[in-house]
Short mmCIF file of C-alpha atoms and ligand atoms in Angstrom, two decimals:
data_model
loop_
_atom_site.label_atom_id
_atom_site.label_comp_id
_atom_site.label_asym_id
_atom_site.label_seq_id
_atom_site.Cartn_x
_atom_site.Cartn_y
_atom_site.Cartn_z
CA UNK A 1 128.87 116.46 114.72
CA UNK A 2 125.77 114.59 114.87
CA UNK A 3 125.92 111.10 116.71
CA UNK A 4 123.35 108.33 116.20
CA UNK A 5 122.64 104.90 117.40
CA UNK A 6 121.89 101.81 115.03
CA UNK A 7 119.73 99.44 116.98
CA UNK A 8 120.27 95.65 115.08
CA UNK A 9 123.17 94.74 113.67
CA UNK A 10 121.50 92.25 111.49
CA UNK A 11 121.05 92.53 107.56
CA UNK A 12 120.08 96.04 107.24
CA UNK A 13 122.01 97.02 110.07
CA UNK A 14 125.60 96.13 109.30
CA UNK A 15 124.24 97.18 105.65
CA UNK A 16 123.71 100.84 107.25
CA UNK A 17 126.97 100.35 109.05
CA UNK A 18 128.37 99.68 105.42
CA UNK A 19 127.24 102.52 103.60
CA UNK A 20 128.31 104.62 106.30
CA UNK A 21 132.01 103.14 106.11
CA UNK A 22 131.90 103.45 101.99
CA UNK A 23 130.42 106.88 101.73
CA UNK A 24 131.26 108.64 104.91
CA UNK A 25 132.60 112.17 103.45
CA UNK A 26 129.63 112.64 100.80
CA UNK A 27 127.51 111.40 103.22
CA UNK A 28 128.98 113.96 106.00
CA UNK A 29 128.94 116.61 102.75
CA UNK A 30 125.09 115.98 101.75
CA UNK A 31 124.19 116.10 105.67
CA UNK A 32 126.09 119.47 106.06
CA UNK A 33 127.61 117.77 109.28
CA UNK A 34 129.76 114.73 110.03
CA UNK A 35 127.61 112.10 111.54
CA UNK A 36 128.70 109.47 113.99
CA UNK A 37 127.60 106.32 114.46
CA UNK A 38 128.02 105.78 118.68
CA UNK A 39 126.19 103.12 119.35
CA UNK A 40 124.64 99.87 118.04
CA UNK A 41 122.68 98.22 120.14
CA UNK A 42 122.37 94.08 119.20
CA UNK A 43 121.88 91.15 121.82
CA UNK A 44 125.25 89.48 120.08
CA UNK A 45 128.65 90.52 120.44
CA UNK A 46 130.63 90.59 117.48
CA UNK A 47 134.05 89.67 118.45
CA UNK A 48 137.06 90.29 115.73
CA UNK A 49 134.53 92.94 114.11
CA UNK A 50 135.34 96.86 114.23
CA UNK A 51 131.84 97.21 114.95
CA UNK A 52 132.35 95.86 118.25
CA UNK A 53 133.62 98.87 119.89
CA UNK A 54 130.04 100.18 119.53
CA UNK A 55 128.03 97.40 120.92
CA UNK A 56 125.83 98.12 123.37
CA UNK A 57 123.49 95.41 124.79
CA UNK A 58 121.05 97.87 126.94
CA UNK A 59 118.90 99.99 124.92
CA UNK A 60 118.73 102.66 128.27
CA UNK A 61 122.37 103.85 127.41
CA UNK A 62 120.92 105.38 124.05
CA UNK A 63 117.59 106.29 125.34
CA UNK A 64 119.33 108.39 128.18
CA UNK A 65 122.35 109.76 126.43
CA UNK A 66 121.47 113.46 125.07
CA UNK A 67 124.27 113.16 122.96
CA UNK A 68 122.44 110.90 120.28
CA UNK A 69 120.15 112.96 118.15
CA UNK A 70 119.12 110.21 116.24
CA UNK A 71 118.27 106.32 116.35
CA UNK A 72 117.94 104.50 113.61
CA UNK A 73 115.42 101.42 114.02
CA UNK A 74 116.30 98.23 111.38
CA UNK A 75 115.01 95.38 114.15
CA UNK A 76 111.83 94.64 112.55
CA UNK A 77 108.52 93.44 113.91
CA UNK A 78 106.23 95.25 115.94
CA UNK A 79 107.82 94.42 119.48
CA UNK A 80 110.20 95.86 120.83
CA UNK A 81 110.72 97.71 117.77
CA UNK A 82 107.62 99.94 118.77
CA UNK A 83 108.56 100.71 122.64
CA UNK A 84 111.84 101.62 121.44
CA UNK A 85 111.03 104.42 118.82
CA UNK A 86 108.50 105.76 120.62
CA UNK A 87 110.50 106.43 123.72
CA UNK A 88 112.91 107.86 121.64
CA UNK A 89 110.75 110.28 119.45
CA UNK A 90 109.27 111.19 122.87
CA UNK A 91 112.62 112.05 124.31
CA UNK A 92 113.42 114.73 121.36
CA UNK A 93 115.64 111.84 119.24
CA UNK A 94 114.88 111.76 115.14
CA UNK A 95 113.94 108.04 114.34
CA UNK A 96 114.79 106.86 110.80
CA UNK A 97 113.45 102.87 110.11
CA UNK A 98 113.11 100.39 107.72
CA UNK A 99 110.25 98.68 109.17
CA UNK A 100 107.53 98.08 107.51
CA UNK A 101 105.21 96.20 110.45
CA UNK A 102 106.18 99.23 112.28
CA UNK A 103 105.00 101.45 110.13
CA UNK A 104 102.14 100.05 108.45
CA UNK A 105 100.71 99.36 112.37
CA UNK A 106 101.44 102.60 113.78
CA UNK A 107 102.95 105.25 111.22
CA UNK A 108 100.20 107.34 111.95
CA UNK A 109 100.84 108.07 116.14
CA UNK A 110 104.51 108.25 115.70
CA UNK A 111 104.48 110.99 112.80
CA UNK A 112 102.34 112.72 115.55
CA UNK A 113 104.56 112.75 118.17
CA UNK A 114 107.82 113.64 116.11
CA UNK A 115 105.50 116.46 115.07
CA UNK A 116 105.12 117.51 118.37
CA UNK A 117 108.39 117.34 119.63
CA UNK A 118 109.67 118.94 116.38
CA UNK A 119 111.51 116.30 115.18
CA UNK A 120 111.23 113.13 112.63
CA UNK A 121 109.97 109.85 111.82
CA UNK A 122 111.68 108.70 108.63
CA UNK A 123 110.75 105.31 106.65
CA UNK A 124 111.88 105.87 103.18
CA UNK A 125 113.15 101.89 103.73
CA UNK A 126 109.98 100.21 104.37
CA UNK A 127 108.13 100.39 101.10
CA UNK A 128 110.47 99.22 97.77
CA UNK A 129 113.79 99.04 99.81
CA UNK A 130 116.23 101.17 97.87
CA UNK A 131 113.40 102.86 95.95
CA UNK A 132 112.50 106.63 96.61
CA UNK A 133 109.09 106.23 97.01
CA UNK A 134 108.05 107.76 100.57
CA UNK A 135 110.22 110.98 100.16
CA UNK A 136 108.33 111.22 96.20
CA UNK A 137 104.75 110.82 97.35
CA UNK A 138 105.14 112.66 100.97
CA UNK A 139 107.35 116.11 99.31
CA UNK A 140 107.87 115.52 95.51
CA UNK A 141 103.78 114.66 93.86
CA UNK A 142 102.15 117.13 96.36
CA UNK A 143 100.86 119.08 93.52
CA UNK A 144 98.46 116.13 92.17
CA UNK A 145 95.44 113.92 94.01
CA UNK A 146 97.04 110.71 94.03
CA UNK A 147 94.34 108.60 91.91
CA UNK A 148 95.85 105.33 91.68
CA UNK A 149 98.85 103.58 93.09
CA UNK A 150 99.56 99.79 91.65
CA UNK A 151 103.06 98.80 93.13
CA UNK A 152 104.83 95.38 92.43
CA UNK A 153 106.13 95.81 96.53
CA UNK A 154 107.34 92.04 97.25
CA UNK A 155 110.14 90.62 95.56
CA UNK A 156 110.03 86.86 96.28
CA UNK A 157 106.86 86.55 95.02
CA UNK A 158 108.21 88.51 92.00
CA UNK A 159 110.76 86.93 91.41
CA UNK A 160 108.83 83.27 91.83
CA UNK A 161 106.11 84.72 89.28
CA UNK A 162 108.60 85.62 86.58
CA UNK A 163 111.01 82.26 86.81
CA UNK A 164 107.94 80.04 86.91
CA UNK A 165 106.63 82.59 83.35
CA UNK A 166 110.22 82.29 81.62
CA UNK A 167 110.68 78.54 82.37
CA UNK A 168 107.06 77.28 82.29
CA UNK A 169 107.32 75.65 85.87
CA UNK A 170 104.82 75.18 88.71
CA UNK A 171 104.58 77.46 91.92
CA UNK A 172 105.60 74.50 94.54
CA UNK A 173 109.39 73.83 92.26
CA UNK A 174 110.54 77.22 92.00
CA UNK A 175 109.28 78.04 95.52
CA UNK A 176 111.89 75.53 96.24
CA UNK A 177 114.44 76.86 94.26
CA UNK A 178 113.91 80.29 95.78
CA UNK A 179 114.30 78.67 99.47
CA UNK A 180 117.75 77.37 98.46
CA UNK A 181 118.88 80.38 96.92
CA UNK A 182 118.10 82.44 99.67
CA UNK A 183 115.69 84.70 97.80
CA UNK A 184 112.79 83.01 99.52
CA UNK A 185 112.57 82.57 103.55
CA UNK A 186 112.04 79.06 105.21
CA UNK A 187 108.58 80.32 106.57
CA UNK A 188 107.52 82.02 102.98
CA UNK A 189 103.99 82.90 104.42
CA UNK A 190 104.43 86.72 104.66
CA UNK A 191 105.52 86.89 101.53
CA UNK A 192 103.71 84.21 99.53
CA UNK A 193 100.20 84.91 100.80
CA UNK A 194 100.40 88.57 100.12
CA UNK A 195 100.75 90.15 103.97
CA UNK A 196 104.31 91.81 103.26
CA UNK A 197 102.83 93.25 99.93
CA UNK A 198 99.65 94.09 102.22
CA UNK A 199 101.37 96.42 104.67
CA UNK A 200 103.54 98.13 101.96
CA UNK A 201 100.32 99.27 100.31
CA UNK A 202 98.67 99.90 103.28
CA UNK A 203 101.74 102.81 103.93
CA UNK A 204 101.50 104.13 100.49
CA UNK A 205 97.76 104.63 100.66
CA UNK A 206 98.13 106.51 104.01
CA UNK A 207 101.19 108.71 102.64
CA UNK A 208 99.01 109.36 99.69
CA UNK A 209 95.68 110.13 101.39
CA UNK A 210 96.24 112.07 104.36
CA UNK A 211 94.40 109.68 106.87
CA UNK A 212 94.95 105.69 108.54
CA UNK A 213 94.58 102.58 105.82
CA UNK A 214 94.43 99.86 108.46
CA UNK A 215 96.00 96.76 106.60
CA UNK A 216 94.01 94.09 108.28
CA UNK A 217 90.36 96.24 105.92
CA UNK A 218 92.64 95.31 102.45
CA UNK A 219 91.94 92.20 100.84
CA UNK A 220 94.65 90.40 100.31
CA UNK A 221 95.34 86.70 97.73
CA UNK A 222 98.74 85.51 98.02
CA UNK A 223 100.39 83.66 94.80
CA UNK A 224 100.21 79.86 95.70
CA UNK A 225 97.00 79.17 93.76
CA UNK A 226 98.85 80.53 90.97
CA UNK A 227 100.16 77.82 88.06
CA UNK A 228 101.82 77.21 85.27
CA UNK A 229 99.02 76.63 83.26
CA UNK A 230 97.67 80.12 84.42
CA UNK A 231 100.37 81.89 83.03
CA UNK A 232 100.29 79.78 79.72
CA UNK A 233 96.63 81.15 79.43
CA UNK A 234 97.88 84.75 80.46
CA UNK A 235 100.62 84.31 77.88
CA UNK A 236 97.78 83.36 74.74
CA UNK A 237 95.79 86.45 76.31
CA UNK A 238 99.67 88.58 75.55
CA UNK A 239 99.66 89.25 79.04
CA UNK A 240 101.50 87.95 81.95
CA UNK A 241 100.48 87.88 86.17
CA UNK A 242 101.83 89.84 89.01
CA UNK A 243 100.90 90.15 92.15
CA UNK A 244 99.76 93.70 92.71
CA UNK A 245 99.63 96.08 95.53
CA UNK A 246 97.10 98.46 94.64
CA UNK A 247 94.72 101.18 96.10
CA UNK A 248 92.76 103.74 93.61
CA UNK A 249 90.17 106.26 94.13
CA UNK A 250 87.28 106.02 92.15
CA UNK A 251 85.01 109.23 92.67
CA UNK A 252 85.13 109.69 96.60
CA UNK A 253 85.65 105.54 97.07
CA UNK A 254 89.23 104.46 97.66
CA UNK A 255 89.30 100.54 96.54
CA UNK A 256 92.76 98.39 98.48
CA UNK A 257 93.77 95.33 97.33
CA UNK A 258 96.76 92.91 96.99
CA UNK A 259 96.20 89.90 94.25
CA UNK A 260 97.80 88.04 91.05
CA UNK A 261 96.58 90.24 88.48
CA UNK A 262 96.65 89.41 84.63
CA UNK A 263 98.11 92.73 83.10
CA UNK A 264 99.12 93.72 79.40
CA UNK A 265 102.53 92.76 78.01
CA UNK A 266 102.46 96.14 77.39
CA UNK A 267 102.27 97.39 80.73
CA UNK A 268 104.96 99.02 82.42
CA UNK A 269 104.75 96.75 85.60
CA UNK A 270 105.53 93.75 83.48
CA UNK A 271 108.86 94.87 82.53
CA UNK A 272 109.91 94.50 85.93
CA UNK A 273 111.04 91.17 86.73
CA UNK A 274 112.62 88.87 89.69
CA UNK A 275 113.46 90.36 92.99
CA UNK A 276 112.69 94.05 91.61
CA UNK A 277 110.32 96.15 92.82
CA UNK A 278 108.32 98.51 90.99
CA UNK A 279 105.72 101.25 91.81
CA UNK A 280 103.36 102.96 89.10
CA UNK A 281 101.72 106.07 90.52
CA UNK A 282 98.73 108.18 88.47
CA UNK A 283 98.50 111.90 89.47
CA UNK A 284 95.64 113.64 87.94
CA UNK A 285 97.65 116.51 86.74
CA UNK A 286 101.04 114.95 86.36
CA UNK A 287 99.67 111.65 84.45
CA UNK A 288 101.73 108.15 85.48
CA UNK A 289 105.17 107.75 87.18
CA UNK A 290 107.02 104.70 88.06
CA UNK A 291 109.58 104.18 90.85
CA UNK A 292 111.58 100.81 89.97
CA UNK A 293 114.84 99.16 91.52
CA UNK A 294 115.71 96.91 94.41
CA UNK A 295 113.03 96.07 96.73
CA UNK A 296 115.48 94.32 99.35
CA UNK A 297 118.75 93.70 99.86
CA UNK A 298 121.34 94.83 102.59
CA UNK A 299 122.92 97.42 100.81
CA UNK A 300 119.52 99.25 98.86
CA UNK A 301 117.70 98.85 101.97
CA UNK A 302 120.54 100.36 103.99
CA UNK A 303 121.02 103.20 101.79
CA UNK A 304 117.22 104.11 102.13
CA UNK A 305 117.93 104.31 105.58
CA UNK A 306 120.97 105.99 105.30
CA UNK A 307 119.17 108.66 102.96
CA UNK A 308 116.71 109.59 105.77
CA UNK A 309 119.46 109.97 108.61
CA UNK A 310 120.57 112.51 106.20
CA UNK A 311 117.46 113.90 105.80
CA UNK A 312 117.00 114.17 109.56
CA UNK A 313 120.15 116.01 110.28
CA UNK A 314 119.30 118.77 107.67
CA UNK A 315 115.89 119.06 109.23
CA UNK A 316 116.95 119.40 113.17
CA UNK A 317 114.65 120.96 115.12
CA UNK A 318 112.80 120.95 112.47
CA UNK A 319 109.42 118.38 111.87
CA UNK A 320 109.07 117.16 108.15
CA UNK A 321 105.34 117.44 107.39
CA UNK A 322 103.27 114.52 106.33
CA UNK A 323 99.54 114.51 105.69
CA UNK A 324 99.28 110.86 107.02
CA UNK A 325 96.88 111.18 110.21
CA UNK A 326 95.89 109.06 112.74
CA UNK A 327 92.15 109.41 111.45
CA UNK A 328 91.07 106.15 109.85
CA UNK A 329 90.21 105.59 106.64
CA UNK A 330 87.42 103.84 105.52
CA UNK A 331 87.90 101.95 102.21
CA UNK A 332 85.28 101.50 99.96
CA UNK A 333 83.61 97.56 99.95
CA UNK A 334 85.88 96.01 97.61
CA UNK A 335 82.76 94.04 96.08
CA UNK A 336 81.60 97.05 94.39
CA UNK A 337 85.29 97.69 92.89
CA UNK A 338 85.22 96.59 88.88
CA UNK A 339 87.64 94.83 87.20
CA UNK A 340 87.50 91.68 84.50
CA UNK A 341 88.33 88.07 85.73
CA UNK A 342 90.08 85.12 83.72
CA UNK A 343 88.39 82.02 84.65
CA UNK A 344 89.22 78.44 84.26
CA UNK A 345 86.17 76.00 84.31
CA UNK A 346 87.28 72.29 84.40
CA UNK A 347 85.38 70.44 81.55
CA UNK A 348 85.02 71.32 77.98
CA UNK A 349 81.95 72.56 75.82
CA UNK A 350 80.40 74.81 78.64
CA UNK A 351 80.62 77.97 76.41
CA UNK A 352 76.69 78.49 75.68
CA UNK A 353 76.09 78.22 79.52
CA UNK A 354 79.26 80.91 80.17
CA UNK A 355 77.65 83.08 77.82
CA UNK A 356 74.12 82.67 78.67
CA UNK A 357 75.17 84.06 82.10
CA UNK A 358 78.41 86.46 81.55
CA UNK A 359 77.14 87.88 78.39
CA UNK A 360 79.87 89.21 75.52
CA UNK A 361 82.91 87.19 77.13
CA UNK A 362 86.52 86.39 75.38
CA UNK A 363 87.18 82.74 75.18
CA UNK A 364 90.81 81.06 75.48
CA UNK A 365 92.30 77.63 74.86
CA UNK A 366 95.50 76.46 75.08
CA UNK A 367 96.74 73.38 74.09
CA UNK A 368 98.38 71.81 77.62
CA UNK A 369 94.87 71.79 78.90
CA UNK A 370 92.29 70.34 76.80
CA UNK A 371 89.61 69.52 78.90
CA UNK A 372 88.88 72.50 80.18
CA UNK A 373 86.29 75.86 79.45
CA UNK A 374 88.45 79.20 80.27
CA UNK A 375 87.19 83.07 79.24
CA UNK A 376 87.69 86.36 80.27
CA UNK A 377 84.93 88.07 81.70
CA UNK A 378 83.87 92.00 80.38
CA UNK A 379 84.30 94.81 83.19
CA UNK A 380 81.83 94.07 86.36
CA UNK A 381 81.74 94.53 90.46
CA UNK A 382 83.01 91.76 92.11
CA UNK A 383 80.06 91.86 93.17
CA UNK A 384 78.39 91.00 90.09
CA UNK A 385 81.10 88.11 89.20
CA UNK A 386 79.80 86.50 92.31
CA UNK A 387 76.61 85.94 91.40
CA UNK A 388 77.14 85.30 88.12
CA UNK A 389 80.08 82.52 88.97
CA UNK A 390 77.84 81.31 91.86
CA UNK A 391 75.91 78.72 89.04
CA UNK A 392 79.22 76.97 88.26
CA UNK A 393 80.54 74.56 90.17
CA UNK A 394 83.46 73.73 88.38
CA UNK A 395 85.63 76.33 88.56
CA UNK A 396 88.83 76.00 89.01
CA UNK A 397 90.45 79.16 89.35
CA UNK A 398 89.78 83.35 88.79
CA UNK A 399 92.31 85.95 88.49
CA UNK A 400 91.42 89.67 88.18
CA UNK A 401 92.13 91.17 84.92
CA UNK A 402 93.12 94.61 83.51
CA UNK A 403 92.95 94.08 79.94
CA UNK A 404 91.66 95.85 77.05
N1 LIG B 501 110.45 89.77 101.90
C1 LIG B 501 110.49 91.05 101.27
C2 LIG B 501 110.45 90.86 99.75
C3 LIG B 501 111.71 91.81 101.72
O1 LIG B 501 110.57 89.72 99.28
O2 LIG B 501 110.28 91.83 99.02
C4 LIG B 501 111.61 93.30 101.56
O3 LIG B 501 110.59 93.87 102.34
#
């Protein structure tokens, strides 16, 4: 038998304690062993809850009983989420976590240490929630050089951008909506201005290559500038906005970004709607995959996690190996990174000067907005669009366009 500890007994971690409860004999089958869950550590108690029996308020009694083999991590946030697994990897115990800050901050140094002490740092959880994404890129696409990765990773902000393009409302009212629904948090910062999408791509790009994406070096838009008349424009243009997570490598450059991006009706990535999560991966021999499903949630989240405890107790003693080292990574200026860009200029009739500086560009009115100039720039830098844009000083917004 193989006992772990669950530290946090909040969402994720009565959701682990859950899945464990549902699925305990094909879960014991798959793992080879019967696994035990001994402790969980939370600061509450939980009176009038089975789970009670387990409690433990001192994180010492796990750290110094060699009877746990593995600790599963679903606290969040860097502190004292960090102290914890570390202590534990370095005292010979598997880790298995769902947290994202965690691993996004320092993946890299605790994959080395579980290396050396032959053991493992799972974290299948942290990027799409119930989506097999980490396990895919780290032992599944290691035949192919990973040559782009363009993930829809946040759900709010998914699930804001699809309500406001199916009921033609404005960012601020279903913002609102998503608050009292619970889909949204109180604080919606992480999520709304693009850092939550920002660390997911940050892991993906290390997993897929080999060496430390710091998140703070990707740029990173959220969605609030985003409107309704926006997506009416995106909608004329038969396209629609999501906010992307996205790294590629152009030649030896690797480009990392998060931003609303205008994409083709057509494209996979707009099929997936709400609080989804999908992830659209090019290989250069295996072509394009996509990983979709829930991005959050007790249960997919906690049967990510539960999926890696598994994996740990079939690799005991044993160190999973992952390319992802502690080298960093320098991504290419994102200024010399090409795309096209939908821009709105506020005032009619400036088409002769738009052309006279962007050249062969696609023009686009729509009826709700009258009084206003709005085109779609061909392929340049970003570098390029800011010069070119720098003569205007009416412009109201830019997105970044893929579209043919
Ligand atoms: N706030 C995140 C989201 C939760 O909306 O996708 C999962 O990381």
């Amino acid at each position: 038998m193989v006992n772990i500890a669950v530290l946090g007994y909040g969402t994720v971690g009565s959701g682990v304690v859950e899945v464990f409860n549902t699925n305990q004999e094909s879960i014991n089958k798959r793992a080879g062993q019967d696994i035990n869950i001994k402790y969980v550590l939370d600061l509450r108690d939980f009176e009038g809850d089975p789970v009670q029996q387990k409690i433990v308020h001192d994180y010492n009694i796990i750290l110094n009983d060699d009877d746990i083999q593995i600790v599963v991590e679903v606290m969040g946030g860097v502190e004292p989420a960090y102290t914890f697994v570390k202590s534990a990897l370095e005292k010979g115990k598997s880790v298995c976590t769902s947290n994202k800050e965690l691993v996004a901050r320092h993946g890299a140094e605790l994959l080395e240490i579980a290396k050396q002490n032959h053991i493992n740092f799972l974290f299948e959880a942290s990027v799409g929630g119930g989506i097999p994404i980490i396990r895919p890129l780290n032992n599944s696409l290691t035949a192919d050089e990973i040559t782009d990765i363009k993930g829809i990773l946040n759900g709010t902000t998914n699930y804001i951008l699809s309500k406001m393009s199916r009921e033609g409302l404005d960012f601020e009212t279903v913002l609102k909506d998503a608050q009292e629904k619970g889909y949204a948090e109180r604080n919606p910062e992480a999520d709304v201005e693009g850092f939550d999408a920002c660390r997911k791509i940050a892991i993906l790009s290390s997993l897929a290559y080999g060496m430390q994406v710091d998140f703070e070096d990707i740029l990173t838009e959220g969605i609030t500038n985003i409107t309704k008349a926006d997506i009416a424009y995106a909608k004329k243009l038969k396209s629609g906005i999501k906010l992307i997570g996205s790294s590629k490598k152009v030649g030896e450059n690797i480009y990392a970004i998060v931003a609303p991006m205008m994409l083709p009706e057509s494209h996979p990535l707009m099929g997936v709607n709400d609080v989804f999560n999908a992830i659209f991966v090019k290989g250069n021999v295996l072509g394009d995959v996509m990983f979709y499903g829930q991005g959050a949630g007790k249960l997919p989240t906690a049967s990510a996690v539960v999926s890696d405890v598994v994996d740990a107790v079939k690799h005991l003693g044993t160190n999973i190996m992952s390319i992802w080292c502690t080298e960093k990574l320098e991504l290419a200026d994102i200024k010399d990174s090409e795309n096209r860009y939908f821009v709105r200029l506020s005032g009619a009739g400036q088409e002769e000067a738009v052309k006279a500086v962007f050249g062969d560009v696609q023009f686009v009115h729509i009826e709700e907005v009258p009084d206003e100039t709005a085109f779609l720039t061909p392929v340049m830098t970003e570098r390029e669009y800011d010069e070119k844009i720098a003569g205007f000083d009416t412009v109201m917004n830019r997105i970044r366009a893929e579209l043919n």
